[in-house]
Coordinates of C-alpha atoms in Angstrom, one line a residue:
X1 CA -90.2 150.5 -69.7
X2 CA -88.1 153.6 -69.5
X3 CA -88.0 156.0 -66.5
X4 CA -90.1 158.6 -68.4
X5 CA -92.7 156.0 -69.4
X6 CA -93.1 154.9 -65.8
X7 CA -93.3 158.4 -64.6
X8 CA -95.9 159.4 -67.2
X9 CA -98.0 156.3 -66.4
X10 CA -97.8 156.9 -62.6
X11 CA -98.8 160.6 -63.1
X12 CA -101.7 159.7 -65.5
X13 CA -103.1 157.2 -63.0
X14 CA -102.6 159.7 -60.1
X15 CA -104.4 162.4 -62.2
X16 CA -107.3 160.1 -62.8
X17 CA -107.6 159.4 -59.1
X18 CA -107.4 163.2 -58.3
X19 CA -103.9 162.9 -56.8
X20 CA -102.3 165.5 -59.1
X21 CA -104.0 168.7 -57.8
X22 CA -101.9 171.6 -56.5
X23 CA -102.0 170.3 -53.0
X24 CA -100.2 167.0 -53.9
X25 CA -96.5 167.0 -53.1
X26 CA -93.9 165.5 -55.4
X27 CA -93.4 162.4 -53.3
X28 CA -97.0 161.5 -53.3
X29 CA -97.1 162.1 -57.0
X30 CA -94.1 159.9 -57.7
X31 CA -95.4 157.0 -55.8
X32 CA -99.1 157.6 -56.5
X33 CA -100.0 156.4 -53.0
X34 CA -100.9 152.7 -53.2
X35 CA -101.0 152.9 -57.1
X36 CA -97.3 152.7 -57.8
X37 CA -95.1 151.8 -54.8
X38 CA -91.8 152.0 -56.5
X39 CA -90.3 155.5 -56.0
X40 CA -87.3 154.9 -58.2
X41 CA -88.3 155.3 -61.9
X42 CA -85.0 156.3 -63.3
X43 CA -83.2 153.6 -65.4
X44 CA -80.0 154.5 -63.5
X45 CA -81.7 154.3 -60.1
X46 CA -82.3 157.4 -58.0
X47 CA -85.5 159.3 -57.4
X48 CA -87.7 160.5 -60.2
X49 CA -87.7 164.0 -58.9
X50 CA -84.6 166.2 -59.4
X51 CA -85.4 168.2 -56.2
X52 CA -85.5 165.2 -54.0
X53 CA -81.8 164.2 -54.5
X54 CA -79.6 164.7 -51.5
X55 CA -76.6 167.1 -51.8
X56 CA -74.0 165.5 -54.0
X57 CA -76.4 163.1 -55.6
X58 CA -78.2 163.1 -59.0
X59 CA -75.4 164.0 -61.4
X60 CA -76.2 162.5 -64.9
X61 CA -79.3 160.8 -63.5
X62 CA -82.6 161.0 -65.3
X63 CA -85.1 163.0 -63.3
X64 CA -88.2 165.2 -63.5
X65 CA -89.2 168.6 -62.2
X66 CA -92.8 169.5 -61.6
X67 CA -93.6 172.9 -63.2
X68 CA -97.2 173.2 -61.8
X69 CA -100.2 171.0 -61.4
X70 CA -100.5 170.5 -65.1
X71 CA -97.0 170.0 -66.4
X72 CA -93.5 168.6 -65.7
X73 CA -90.2 168.5 -67.5
X74 CA -88.0 165.4 -67.8
X75 CA -84.2 165.3 -68.2
X76 CA -83.0 162.2 -70.0
X77 CA -79.2 161.8 -69.8
X78 CA -77.6 159.9 -72.7
X79 CA -74.6 157.9 -71.3
X80 CA -71.9 155.7 -72.8
X81 CA -71.2 152.2 -71.5
X82 CA -69.2 153.6 -68.7
X83 CA -72.1 155.7 -67.5
X84 CA -70.4 159.0 -68.7
X85 CA -73.0 161.5 -69.7
X86 CA -72.2 163.5 -72.8
X87 CA -75.6 164.7 -73.8
X88 CA -79.1 165.3 -72.4
X89 CA -82.5 165.5 -73.9
X90 CA -85.2 167.7 -72.3
X91 CA -88.8 166.8 -72.8
X92 CA -91.9 168.7 -71.6
X93 CA -95.1 166.9 -70.7
X94 CA -98.6 167.3 -69.3
X95 CA -99.6 165.1 -66.4
X96 CA -102.4 163.8 -68.6
X97 CA -99.7 162.0 -70.7
X98 CA -99.1 164.4 -73.6
X99 CA -95.6 165.3 -74.8
X100 CA -95.6 169.0 -75.4
X101 CA -92.0 169.5 -76.6
X102 CA -88.7 167.7 -77.0
X103 CA -85.3 169.2 -77.4
X104 CA -82.5 168.0 -79.5
X105 CA -79.4 166.5 -77.7
X106 CA -77.7 169.1 -75.4
X107 CA -74.0 168.7 -74.7
X108 CA -73.3 168.2 -71.0
X109 CA -70.7 166.9 -68.6
X110 CA -71.2 165.1 -65.3
X111 CA -71.3 168.0 -62.8
X112 CA -72.1 168.5 -59.1
X113 CA -75.8 169.2 -58.7
X114 CA -79.0 168.8 -60.7
X115 CA -81.4 171.0 -62.6
X116 CA -83.8 173.2 -60.7
X117 CA -86.7 175.6 -61.1
X118 CA -86.0 179.2 -59.9
X119 CA -87.7 182.5 -60.4
X120 CA -84.6 184.4 -61.4
X121 CA -86.2 187.8 -62.3
X122 CA -89.0 187.9 -59.7
X123 CA -91.8 187.9 -62.2
X124 CA -93.6 185.0 -60.4
X125 CA -92.8 182.5 -63.2
X126 CA -90.0 180.0 -62.7
X127 CA -87.0 179.5 -65.1
X128 CA -85.4 176.2 -65.6
X129 CA -81.7 176.1 -64.7
X130 CA -79.7 173.2 -66.1
X131 CA -76.0 172.5 -65.2
X132 CA -73.9 171.9 -68.3
X133 CA -70.3 171.7 -67.3
X134 CA -68.0 172.8 -64.5
X135 CA -64.5 173.9 -63.8
X136 CA -62.7 173.7 -60.5
X137 CA -65.2 176.0 -58.8
X138 CA -67.7 177.5 -61.2
X139 CA -70.5 175.7 -63.1
X140 CA -72.0 176.9 -66.4
X141 CA -75.8 176.6 -66.4
X142 CA -78.2 176.8 -69.3
X143 CA -81.3 179.0 -68.5
X144 CA -84.6 178.1 -70.1
X145 CA -87.5 180.5 -69.8
X146 CA -91.2 179.9 -70.2
X147 CA -93.1 181.5 -73.1
X148 CA -96.7 182.6 -73.2
X149 CA -97.8 179.0 -73.6
X150 CA -95.8 177.8 -70.6
X151 CA -93.2 176.0 -72.7
X152 CA -89.5 176.4 -71.8
X153 CA -87.0 177.6 -74.4
X154 CA -83.2 178.3 -73.9
X155 CA -82.3 182.0 -73.5
X156 CA -78.7 181.8 -72.5
X157 CA -76.2 180.7 -69.9
X158 CA -74.8 181.9 -66.6
X159 CA -71.7 180.9 -64.7
X160 CA -71.7 180.7 -60.9
X161 CA -70.9 178.5 -57.9
X162 CA -74.3 176.9 -57.9
X163 CA -78.0 177.5 -58.6
X164 CA -78.7 178.8 -55.1
X165 CA -75.9 181.4 -55.5
X166 CA -77.9 183.3 -58.1
X167 CA -79.5 186.4 -56.6
X168 CA -82.0 189.0 -57.7
X169 CA -80.7 192.5 -56.8
X170 CA -82.2 195.8 -57.9
X171 CA -83.9 194.0 -60.8
X172 CA -80.8 192.3 -62.0
X173 CA -79.7 188.7 -61.9
X174 CA -76.4 188.5 -60.0
X175 CA -74.2 185.5 -60.6
X176 CA -71.1 185.3 -58.3
X177 CA -68.1 183.4 -59.5
X178 CA -64.4 182.9 -58.6
X179 CA -61.4 183.7 -60.9
X180 CA -58.5 182.8 -58.5
X181 CA -57.7 182.5 -54.8
X182 CA -58.1 186.3 -54.4
X183 CA -60.2 187.3 -57.4
X184 CA -64.0 187.1 -57.5
X185 CA -66.6 188.3 -59.9
X186 CA -70.2 189.4 -59.9
X187 CA -71.9 189.3 -63.3
X188 CA -75.2 191.2 -63.5
X189 CA -77.6 190.3 -66.3
X190 CA -81.2 190.6 -67.2
X191 CA -83.7 189.1 -69.7
X192 CA -83.9 191.0 -73.0
X193 CA -85.7 190.4 -76.3
X194 CA -82.8 188.1 -77.4
X195 CA -82.3 186.3 -74.1
X196 CA -79.9 186.9 -71.3
X197 CA -78.1 190.3 -71.6
X198 CA -75.0 191.1 -69.6
X199 CA -75.3 194.5 -67.9
X200 CA -71.9 194.5 -66.2
X201 CA -69.2 192.3 -64.6
X202 CA -67.4 193.4 -61.5
X203 CA -64.0 192.0 -60.7
X204 CA -63.1 192.1 -57.0
X205 CA -59.6 191.7 -55.8
X206 CA -59.6 190.6 -52.1
X207 CA -55.8 191.1 -51.9
X208 CA -55.7 194.8 -52.9
X209 CA -59.3 195.4 -51.9
X210 CA -60.1 197.0 -55.2
X211 CA -62.8 196.6 -57.8
X212 CA -62.9 197.2 -61.5
X213 CA -65.4 196.7 -64.3
X214 CA -64.4 193.8 -66.5
X215 CA -67.5 194.3 -68.6
X216 CA -69.7 197.4 -68.7
X217 CA -71.4 196.8 -72.0
X218 CA -74.9 197.1 -70.7
X219 CA -74.4 199.9 -68.1
X220 CA -75.8 202.8 -70.2
X221 CA -78.9 200.9 -71.3
X222 CA -79.6 200.0 -67.7
X223 CA -79.1 203.6 -66.5
X224 CA -76.2 202.7 -64.2
X225 CA -73.1 204.7 -63.3
X226 CA -69.7 203.0 -63.5
X227 CA -68.0 205.1 -60.8
X228 CA -70.9 204.5 -58.4
X229 CA -70.7 200.7 -58.9
X230 CA -67.0 200.7 -58.2
X231 CA -67.3 202.9 -55.2
X232 CA -70.1 200.7 -53.7
X233 CA -68.0 197.6 -54.4
X234 CA -64.9 198.9 -52.7
X235 CA -66.9 200.1 -49.7
X236 CA -67.9 196.5 -49.0
X237 CA -66.9 194.6 -45.8
X238 CA -63.9 192.8 -47.1

């Protein structure tokens, strides 16, 4: 039985026993109390729940994220015989056992960290953030947003140090990243009709203590002033 099948079975039993209400934590749900004592349901070991991995664990390991008391998503990593993950399939499920949606294969590489749910724009609804691949410092994340029916769909990508580095500032999603030993970036974006839209990208040089706009494509639409952004950036505590 696959990790997903075990997880769905455990959740269905727990639901029938009243253990899947909003007050139930993920650990109790994964084990189902006395119903299912095994906590590790992934075929590659590891906990079933992405947010229970310790720092540095969980890369390319099948896991689930609880969206609310009705639904969860499951990340199924497809690996070769050496355990190298090259693709991942995302499926969305109800705790009652129904499969609500399944993606096609998504290209990935083994990266530090696992997927997480974060409310990126402060609207009270969580987005799904999935690591895709990484360089020396920065990781590229796919962002999936919920529609009116509560199903996640991809809306674009962001590049930053880690999921917890993403910040909501003045209504914009700020993604910090590093270009070199002295050059850093802040990319500001927001959700638009066609997905994630870049508002601006600030390049900060910590050697010369200067800032410049590397991308200002969305400034006018956002009602922002380039000179004011640069001035505020250079007035920072370097």
